XYZ file of C-alpha atoms in Angstrom:
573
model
C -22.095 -26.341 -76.986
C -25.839 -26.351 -75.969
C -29.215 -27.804 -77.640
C -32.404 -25.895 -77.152
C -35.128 -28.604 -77.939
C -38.670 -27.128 -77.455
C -40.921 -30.577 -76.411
C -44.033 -31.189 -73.938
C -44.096 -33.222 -70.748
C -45.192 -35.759 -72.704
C -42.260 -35.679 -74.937
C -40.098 -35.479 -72.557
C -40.461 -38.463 -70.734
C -42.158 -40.648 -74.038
C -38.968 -42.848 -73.988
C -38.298 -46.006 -72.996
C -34.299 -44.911 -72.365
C -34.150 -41.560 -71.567
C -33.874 -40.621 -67.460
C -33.114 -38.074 -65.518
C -30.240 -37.823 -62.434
C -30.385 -34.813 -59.638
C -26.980 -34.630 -58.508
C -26.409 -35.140 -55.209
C -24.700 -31.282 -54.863
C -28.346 -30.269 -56.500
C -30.600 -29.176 -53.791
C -32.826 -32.324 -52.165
C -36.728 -31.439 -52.717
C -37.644 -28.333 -51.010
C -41.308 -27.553 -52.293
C -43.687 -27.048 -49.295
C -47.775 -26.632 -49.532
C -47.520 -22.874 -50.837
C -45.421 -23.883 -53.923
C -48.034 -27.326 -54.800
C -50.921 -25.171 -54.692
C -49.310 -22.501 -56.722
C -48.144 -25.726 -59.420
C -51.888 -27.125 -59.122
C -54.228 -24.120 -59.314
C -52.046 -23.369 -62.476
C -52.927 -26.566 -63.858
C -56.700 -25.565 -63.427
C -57.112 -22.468 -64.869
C -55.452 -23.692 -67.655
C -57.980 -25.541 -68.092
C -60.354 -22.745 -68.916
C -57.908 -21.334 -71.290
C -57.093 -21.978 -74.813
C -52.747 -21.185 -74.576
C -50.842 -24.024 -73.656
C -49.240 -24.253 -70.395
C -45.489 -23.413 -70.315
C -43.278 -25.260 -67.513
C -40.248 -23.049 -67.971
C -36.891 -24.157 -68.915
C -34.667 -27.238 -67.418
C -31.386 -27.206 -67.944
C -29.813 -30.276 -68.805
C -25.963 -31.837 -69.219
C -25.979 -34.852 -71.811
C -24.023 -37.978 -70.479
C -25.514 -40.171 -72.874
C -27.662 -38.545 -75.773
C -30.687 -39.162 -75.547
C -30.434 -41.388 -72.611
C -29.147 -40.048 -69.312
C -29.392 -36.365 -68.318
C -28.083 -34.948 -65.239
C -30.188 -31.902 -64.014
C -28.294 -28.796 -63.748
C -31.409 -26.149 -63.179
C -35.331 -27.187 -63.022
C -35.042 -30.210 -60.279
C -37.912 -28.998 -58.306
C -40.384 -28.908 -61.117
C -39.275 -32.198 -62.143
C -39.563 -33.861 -59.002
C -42.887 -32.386 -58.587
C -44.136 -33.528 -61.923
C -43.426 -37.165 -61.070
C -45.348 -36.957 -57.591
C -47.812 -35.340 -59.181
C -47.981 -37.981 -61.732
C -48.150 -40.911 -59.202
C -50.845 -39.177 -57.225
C -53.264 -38.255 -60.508
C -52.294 -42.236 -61.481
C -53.337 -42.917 -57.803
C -56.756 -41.177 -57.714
C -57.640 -42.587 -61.259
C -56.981 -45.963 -60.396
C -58.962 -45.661 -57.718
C -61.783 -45.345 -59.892
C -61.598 -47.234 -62.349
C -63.574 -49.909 -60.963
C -66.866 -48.012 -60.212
C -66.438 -45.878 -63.538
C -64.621 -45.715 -66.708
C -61.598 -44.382 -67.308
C -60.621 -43.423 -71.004
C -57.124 -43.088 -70.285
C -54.115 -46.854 -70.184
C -53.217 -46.143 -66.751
C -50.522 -48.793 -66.847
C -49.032 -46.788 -70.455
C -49.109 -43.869 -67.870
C -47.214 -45.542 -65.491
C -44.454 -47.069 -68.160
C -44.214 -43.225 -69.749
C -43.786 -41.080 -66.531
C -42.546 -43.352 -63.837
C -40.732 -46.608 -64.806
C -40.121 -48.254 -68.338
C -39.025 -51.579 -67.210
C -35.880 -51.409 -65.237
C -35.653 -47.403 -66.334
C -36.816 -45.589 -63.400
C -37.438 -41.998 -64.842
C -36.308 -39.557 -62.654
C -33.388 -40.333 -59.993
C -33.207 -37.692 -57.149
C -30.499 -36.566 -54.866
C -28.781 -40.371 -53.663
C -29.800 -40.410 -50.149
C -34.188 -40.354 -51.108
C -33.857 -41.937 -53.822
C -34.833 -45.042 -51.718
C -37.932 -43.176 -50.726
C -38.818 -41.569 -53.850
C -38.633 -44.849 -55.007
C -40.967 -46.581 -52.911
C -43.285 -43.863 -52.580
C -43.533 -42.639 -56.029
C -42.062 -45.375 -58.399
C -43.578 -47.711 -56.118
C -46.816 -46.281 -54.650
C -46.813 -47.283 -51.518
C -48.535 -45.073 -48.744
C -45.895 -45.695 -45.520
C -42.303 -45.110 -45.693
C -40.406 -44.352 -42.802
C -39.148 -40.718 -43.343
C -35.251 -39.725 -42.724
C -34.383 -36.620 -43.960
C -36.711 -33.517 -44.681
C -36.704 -33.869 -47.749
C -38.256 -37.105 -47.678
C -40.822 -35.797 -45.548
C -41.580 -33.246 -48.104
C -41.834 -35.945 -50.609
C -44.480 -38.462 -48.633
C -46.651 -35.129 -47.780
C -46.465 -33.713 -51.560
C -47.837 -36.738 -52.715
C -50.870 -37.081 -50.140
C -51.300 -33.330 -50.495
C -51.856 -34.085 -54.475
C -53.574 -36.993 -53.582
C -56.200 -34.870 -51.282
C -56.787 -32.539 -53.670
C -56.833 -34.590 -56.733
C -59.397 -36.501 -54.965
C -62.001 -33.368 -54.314
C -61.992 -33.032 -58.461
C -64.737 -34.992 -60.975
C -63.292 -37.259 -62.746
C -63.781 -35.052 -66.272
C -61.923 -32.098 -64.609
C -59.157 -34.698 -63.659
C -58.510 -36.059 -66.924
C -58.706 -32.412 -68.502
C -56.175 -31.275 -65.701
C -54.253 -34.731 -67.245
C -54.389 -33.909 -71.056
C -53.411 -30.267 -70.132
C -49.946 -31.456 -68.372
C -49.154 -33.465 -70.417
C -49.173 -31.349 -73.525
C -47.903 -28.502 -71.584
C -44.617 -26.942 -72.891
C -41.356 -27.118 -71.659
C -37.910 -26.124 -72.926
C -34.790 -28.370 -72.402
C -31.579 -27.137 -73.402
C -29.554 -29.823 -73.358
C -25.522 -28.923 -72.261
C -22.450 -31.107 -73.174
C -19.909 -30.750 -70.395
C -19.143 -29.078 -67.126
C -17.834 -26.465 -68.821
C -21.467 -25.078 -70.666
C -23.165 -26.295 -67.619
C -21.127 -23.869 -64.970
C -21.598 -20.873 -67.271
C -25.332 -21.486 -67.706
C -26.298 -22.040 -64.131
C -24.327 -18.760 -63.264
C -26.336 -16.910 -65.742
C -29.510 -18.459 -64.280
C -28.532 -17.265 -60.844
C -27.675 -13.874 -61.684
C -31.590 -13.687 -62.755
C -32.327 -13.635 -59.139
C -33.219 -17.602 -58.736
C -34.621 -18.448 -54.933
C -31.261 -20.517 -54.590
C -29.492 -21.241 -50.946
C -26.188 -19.113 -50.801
C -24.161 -22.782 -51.132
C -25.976 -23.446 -54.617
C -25.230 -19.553 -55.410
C -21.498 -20.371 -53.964
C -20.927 -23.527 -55.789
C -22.071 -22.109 -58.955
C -19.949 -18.885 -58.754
C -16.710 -21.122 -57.908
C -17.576 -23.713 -61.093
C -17.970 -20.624 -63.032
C -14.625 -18.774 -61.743
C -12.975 -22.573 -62.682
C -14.085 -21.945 -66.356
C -13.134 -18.216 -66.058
C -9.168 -19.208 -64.312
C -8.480 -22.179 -65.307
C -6.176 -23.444 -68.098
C -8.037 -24.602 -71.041
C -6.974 -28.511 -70.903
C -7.903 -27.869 -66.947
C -10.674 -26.425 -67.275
C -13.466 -29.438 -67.259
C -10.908 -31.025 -64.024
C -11.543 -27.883 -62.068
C -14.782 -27.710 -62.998
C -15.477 -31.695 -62.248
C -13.027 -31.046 -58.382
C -15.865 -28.107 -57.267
C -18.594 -30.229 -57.791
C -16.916 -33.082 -56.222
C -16.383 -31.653 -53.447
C -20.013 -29.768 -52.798
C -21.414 -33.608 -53.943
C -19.226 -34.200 -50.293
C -20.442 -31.441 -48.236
C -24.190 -32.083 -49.280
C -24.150 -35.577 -47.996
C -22.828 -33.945 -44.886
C -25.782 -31.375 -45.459
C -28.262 -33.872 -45.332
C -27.356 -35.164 -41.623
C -27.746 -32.030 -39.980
C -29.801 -31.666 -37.643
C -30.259 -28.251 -35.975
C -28.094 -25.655 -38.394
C -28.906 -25.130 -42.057
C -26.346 -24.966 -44.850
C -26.209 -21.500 -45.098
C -25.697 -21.168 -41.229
C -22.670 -23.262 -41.261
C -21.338 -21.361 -44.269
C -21.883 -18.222 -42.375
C -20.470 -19.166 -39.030
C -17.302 -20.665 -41.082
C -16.866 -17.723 -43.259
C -16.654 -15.563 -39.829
C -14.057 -17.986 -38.398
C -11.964 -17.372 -41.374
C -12.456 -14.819 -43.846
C -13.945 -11.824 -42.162
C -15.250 -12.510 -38.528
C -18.374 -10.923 -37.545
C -18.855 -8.864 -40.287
C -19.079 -11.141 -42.770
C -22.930 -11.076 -44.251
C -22.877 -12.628 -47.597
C -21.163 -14.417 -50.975
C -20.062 -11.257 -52.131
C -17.710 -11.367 -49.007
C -15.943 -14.250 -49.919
C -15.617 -13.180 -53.884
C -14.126 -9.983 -52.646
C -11.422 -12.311 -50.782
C -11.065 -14.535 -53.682
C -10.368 -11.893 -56.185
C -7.609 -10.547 -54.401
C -5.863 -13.918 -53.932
C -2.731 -14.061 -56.468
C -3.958 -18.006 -57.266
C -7.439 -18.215 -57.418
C -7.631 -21.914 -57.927
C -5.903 -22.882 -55.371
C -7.420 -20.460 -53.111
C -10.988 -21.938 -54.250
C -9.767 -25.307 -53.625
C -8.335 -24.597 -50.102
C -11.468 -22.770 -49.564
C -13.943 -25.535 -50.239
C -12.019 -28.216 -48.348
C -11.754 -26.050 -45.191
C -16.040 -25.791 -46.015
C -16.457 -29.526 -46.084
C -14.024 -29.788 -43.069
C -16.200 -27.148 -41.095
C -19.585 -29.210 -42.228
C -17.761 -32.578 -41.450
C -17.313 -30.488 -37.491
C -20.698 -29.442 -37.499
C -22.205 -33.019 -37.954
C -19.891 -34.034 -35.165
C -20.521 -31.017 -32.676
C -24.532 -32.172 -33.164
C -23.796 -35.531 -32.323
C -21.881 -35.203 -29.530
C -22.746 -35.322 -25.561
C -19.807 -34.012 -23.997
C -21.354 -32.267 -20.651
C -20.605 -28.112 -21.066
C -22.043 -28.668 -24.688
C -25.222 -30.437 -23.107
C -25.366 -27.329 -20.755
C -25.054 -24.959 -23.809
C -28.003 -26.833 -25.467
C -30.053 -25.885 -22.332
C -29.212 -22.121 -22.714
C -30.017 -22.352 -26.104
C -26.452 -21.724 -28.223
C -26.648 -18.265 -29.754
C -24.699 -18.033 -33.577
C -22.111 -15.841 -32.628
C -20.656 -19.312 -30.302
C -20.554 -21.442 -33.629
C -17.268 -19.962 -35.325
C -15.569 -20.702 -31.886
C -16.378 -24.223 -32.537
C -15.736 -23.805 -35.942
C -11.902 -23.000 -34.815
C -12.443 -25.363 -32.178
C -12.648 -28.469 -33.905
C -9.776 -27.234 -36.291
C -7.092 -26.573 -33.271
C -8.523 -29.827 -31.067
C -9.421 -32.072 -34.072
C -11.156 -35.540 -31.762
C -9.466 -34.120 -28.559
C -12.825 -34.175 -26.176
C -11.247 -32.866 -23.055
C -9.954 -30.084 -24.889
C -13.576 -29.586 -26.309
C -14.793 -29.782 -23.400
C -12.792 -26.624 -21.728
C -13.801 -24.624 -25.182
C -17.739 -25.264 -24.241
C -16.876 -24.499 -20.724
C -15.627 -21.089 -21.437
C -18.670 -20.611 -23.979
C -21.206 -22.003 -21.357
C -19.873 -18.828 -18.864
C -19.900 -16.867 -22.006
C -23.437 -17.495 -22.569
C -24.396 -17.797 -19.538
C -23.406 -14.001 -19.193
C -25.277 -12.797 -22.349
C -28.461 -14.220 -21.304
C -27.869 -12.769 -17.678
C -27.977 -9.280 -19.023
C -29.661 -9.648 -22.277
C -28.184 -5.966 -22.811
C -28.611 -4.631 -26.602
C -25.223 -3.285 -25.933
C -22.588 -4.225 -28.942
C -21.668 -7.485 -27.899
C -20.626 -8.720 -31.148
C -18.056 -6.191 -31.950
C -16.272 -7.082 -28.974
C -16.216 -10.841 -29.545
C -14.634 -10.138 -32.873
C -11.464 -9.576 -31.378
C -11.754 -12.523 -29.135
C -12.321 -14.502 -32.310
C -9.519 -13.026 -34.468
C -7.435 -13.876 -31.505
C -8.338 -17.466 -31.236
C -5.483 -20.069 -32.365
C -6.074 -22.847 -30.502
C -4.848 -21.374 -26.689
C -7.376 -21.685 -24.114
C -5.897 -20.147 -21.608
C -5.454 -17.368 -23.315
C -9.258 -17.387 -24.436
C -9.939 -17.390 -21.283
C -8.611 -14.300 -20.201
C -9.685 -12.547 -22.937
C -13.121 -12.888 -22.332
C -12.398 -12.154 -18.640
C -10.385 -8.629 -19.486
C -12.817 -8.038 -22.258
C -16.275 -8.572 -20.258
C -14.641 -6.833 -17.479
C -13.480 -3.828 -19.531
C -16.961 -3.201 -21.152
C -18.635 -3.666 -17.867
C -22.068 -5.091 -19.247
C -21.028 -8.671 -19.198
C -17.872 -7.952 -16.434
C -18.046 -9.614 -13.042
C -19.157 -6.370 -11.018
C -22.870 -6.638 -13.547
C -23.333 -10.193 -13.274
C -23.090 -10.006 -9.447
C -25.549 -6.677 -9.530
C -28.192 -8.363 -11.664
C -27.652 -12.046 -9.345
C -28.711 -9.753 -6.520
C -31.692 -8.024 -8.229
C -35.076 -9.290 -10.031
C -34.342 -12.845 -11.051
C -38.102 -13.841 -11.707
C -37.934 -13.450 -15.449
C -34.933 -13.819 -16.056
C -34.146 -16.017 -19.163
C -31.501 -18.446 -16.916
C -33.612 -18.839 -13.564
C -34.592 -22.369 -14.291
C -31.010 -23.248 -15.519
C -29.328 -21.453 -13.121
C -31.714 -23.168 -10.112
C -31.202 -26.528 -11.370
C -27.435 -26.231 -11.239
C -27.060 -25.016 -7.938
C -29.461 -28.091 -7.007
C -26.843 -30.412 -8.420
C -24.079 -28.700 -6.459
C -25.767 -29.234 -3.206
C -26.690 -32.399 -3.817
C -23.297 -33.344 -4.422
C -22.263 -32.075 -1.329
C -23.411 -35.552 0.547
C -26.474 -35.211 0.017
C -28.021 -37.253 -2.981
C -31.850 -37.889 -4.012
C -30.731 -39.589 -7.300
C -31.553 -38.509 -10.969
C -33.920 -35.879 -10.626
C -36.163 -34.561 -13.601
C -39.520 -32.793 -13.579
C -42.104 -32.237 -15.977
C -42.402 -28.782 -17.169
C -40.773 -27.239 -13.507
C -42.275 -24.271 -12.135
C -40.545 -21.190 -10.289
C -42.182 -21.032 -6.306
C -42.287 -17.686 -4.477
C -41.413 -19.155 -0.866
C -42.994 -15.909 -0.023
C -45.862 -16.249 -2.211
C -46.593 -12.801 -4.833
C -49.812 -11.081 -3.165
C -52.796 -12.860 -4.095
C -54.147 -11.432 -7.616
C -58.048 -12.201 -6.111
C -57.596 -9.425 -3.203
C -57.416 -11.739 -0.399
C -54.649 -10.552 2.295
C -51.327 -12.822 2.622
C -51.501 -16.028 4.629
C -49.346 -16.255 7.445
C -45.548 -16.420 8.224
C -44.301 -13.730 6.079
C -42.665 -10.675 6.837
C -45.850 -8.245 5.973
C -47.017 -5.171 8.469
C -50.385 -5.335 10.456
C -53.071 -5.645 6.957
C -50.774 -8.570 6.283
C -49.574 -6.367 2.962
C -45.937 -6.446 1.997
C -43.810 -2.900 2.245
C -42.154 -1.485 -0.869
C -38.788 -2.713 0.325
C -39.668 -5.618 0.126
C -41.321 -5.828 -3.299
C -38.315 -3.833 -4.581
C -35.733 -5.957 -3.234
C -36.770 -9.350 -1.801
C -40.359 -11.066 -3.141
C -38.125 -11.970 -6.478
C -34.881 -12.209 -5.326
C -33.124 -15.641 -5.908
C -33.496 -15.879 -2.258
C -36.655 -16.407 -2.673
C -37.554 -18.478 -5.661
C -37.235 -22.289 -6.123
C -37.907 -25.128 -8.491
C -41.332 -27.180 -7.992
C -43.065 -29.208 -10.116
C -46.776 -27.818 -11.091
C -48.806 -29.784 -9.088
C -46.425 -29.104 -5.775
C -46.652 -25.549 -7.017
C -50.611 -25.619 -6.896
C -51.298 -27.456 -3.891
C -49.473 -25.189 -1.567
C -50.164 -21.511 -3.348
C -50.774 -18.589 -0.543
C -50.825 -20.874 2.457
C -48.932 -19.983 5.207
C -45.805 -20.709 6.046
C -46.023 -23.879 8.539
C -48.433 -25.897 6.081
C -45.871 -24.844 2.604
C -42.249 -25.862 4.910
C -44.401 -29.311 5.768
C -44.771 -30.092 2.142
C -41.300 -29.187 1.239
C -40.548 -31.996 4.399
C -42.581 -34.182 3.206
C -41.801 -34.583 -0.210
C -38.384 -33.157 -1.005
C -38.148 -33.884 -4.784
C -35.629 -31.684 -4.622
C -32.624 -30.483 -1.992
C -33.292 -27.243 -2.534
C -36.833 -27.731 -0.712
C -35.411 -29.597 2.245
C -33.189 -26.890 2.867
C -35.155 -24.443 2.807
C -35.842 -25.486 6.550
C -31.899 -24.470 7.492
C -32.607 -21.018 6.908
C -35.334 -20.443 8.977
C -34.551 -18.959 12.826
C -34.852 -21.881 15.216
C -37.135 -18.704 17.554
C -39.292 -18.770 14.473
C -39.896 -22.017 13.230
C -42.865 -21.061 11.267
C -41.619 -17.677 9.826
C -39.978 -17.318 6.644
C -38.677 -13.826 6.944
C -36.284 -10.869 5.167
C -33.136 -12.448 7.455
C -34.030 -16.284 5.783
C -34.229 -14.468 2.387
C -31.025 -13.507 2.840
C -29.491 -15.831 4.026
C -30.624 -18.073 1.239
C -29.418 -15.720 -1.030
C -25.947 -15.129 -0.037
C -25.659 -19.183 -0.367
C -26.925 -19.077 -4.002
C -25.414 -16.091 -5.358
C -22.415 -15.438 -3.242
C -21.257 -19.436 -2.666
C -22.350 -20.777 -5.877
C -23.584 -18.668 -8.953
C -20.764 -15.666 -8.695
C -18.263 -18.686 -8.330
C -19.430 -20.923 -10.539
C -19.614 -18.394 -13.820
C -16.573 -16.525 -13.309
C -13.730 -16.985 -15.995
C -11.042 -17.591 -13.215
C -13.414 -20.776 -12.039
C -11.930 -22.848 -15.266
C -8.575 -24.165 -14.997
C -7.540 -25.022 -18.341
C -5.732 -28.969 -17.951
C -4.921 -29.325 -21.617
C -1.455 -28.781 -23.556
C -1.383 -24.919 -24.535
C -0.931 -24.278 -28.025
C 0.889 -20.841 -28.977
């Protein structure tokens, strides 16, 4: 049963009882600038018009009449309404001593804010601390947590700025306009009206996240499947369980909801190919229980989310290193699968990021558009928990479509490294290899590194190359040696700006002396091995190579080939 009651803004809040809850499974505020403006300029022209100002409709389930409301569909507006109330209150206030205000301020205050204890409007649990001292409150500083505070704190100053650039006759006017503007509440009784409504309203094409679309289509296929004396349960167990996952949803820190739902829908449902909700309701409507399949469903979600949180939390070492590469989506169902077969086991972890860090490592090598995903979705499928046998198939598989297989990485090691998207990552781990190989500067970081030509690219300005390279008689460099060695790994190094400025196109001697003399790193004291003892101050094609071999052949080939990782945990069938 449902109540359409046609009231103002004014009548909506004109109670000393009545207030309104966002449930935590509701979306937290998400207006930004854009949407304010839009609300506010609306406000204005209004102003200049003689039709009342319609707000839309809320929608509304009743646990107490006329006293407590939960907010099924309208949250944003509401929440906006109040911050825009505080900040108009603000401004106002602020003037009230040099002018006078025709308008009780503190009535204001009781009506739209707080009525004694009764604190209006409640948002999502984890800002309602903010939105409380920020916009119940007033005050100017809170110490944001979530984005959704943030959005909060900036709405109201945004209000506030503008408010502020308006006479005080067009603010009152903007004042008496809001709060006679019109707004429809139609008030449900249970879970039951509310899941059907909210699925109608998001069949209307609503700007809604695919979990709000998702938990509305599963509350609605509750009231569709369920028994009748079940119904309401079902209903009450989806939102439950969503109330869960957006808690978890609120602590994330580099993945939205929608990403995780994505990456766990390809762990489980369809792999790769899986794009969007109607995915998942083609899977659900060919299950012979649906709800049981819906609760299964949303558990393994809130498990996955649960992961997620974890995974951004933690510091195990090949995750740190997959941070630096920046992780790619197509590695989160992995971990997604991951965490399910492993559970808290880090070593195990560990070994999974390992093989993703080669993985990776690989992809951004070649940064081929060849079809790398179709190939991983096998891998995936595959995946129960065995390592070892992950490991080989991405070996055989990257070996079998050649673009990612151990022949390419060593051809594009041994060709134009200067761009490449891993130079700096690859550079700084083969300087922690060597200098755990007795030779130890300490914890080494700098600022914003720089890649050095040792042989330095020809001077943009015309000038002819300094000396101690390998150029011919105009002191130019051959095509051989533009092709194949001036940006080579064999020839490019980390160095922090400043080194990297000082030393420039100078010749040889004077750049192998500040490498001596400051050795930030190992991987400018050695340089110094490489060059021929009959050529002290020559840093030619033979040192190059030399150089080279070490990095590529010695380390890098070694270091990112599947058969480097021996798997030490238990292997699970």
């Amino acid at each position: 049963m449902m109540y359409f009651k046609s009231t103002t803004v004014s009548g909506l809040f004109d109670s000393t009882q009545r207030h309104f809850i966002i449930p935590v499974y509701q979306r937290a505020y998400s207006w930004e600038t854009e949407q304010l403006d839009v609300f506010l300029n609306d406000l204005k022209e209004q102003i200049l018009g003689g039709n009342n100002y319609f707000l839309g409709n809320i929608l509304l389930e009743t646990i107490i009449k006329d006293v407590e409301y939960e907010v099924i569909d309208g949250q944003q507006r509401l929440t906006t309404l109040m911050i825009f109330m505080r900040a108009m209150i603000d401004v106002l206030t602020s003037r009230e001593k040099k002018e006078a205000i025709d308008v009780d301020l503190t009535l204001k205050k009781f009506i739209y804010l707080k009525a004694g204890g009764n604190i209006k409007l409640r948002p999502v649990e984890y800002d309602r601390a903010c939105f409380d001292a920020v916009i119940i409150d007033g005050r100017d500083r809170y110490e944001s947590a979530t984005p959704s505070q943030e959005r909060i704190i900036k709405a109201k100053a945004h209000f506030t700025r503008e408010l502020s650039k308006l006479t005080t006759g067009t603010l009152l006017q903007v004042f008496d306009k809001l709060e006679r503007t019109d707004i429809t509440a139609i008030e449900l009784q249970n879970k039951k009206d509310s899941a059907l409504m909210f699925e109608l309203q998001n069949n209307r094409g609503k700007d809604l996240t695919n979990m709000e679309r998702l938990k509305s289509y599963f509350m609605y296929q509750m009231y569709v499947y369920s028994p009748e004396e079940e119904t309401n349960s079902n209903i009450e167990y989806v939102s439950n369980v969503f109330k869960m996952m957006y808690l978890l949803i609120n602590d994330l820190r580099t993945l939205t909801e929608d990403n995780v739902l994505n990456y766990h829908c390809q762990a489980y449902l369809k792999g790769y190919s899986y794009r969007k909700i109607e995915d998942i309701k083609e899977v659900l409507l060919s299950s012979a229980d649906k709800i049981q399949w819906i609760k299964d469903f949303i558990n393994e979600l809130h498990t996955s989310f649960s992961n997620i949180k974890k995974m951004e939390r933690s510091k195990l070492p090949y995750l740190k290193d997959l941070r630096k590469l920046s992780i790619p989506g197509f590695v989160y169902p992995f971990v997604v699968k991951g965490y399910k077969y492993f559970g808290e086991d880090e070593e195990a972890l560990d070994q999974l990021y390992h093989i993703l860090e080669i993985v990776v490592f690989r992809y951004r090598l070649i940064n081929s558009r060849a079809d790398l995903i179709s190939r991983l979705n096998e891998i995936l499928g595959a995946f129960k928990g065995n390592l070892e046998k992950l490991r080989l198939n991405f070996r055989d598989k990257f070996n079998e479509a050649w673009y990612w297989g151990d022949f390419r990485i060593k051809q594009y090691l041994d060709g134009y490294m200067y761009n490449s998207k891993v130079l700096s990552y690859l550079l700084w781990k083969y300087e922690n290899s060597i200098q755990n190989r007795g030779y130890h500067i300490g914890s080494v970081k700098i600022k914003d590194e720089q890649i050095e030509h040792i042989s330095p690219q020809t001077p943009t300005n015309g000038d002819a190359i300094e000396s101690g390279y390998d150029t011919n008689n105009e002191r130019k460099y051959d095509q051989v040696f533009l092709d194949e060695y001036l940006n080579c790994l064999g020839n490019l190094m980390l160095i922090s700006p400043s080194h990297n400025a000082s030393i420039g196109n100078k010749p040889f001697r004077e750049k192998l002396e500040s490498y001596l003399e400051n050795p930030l790193l190992k991987q400018q004291a050695e340089i110094r091995s490489f060059v021929d003892p009959e050529f002290p101050n020559k840093w030619n094609m033979a040192a190059i190579d030399q150089r080279h071999s070490k990095i590529v052949d010695e380390f890098a080939v070694k270091k990112w080939s599947f058969d480097s990782i021996k798997i030490s945990v238990p292997i699970l069938s």
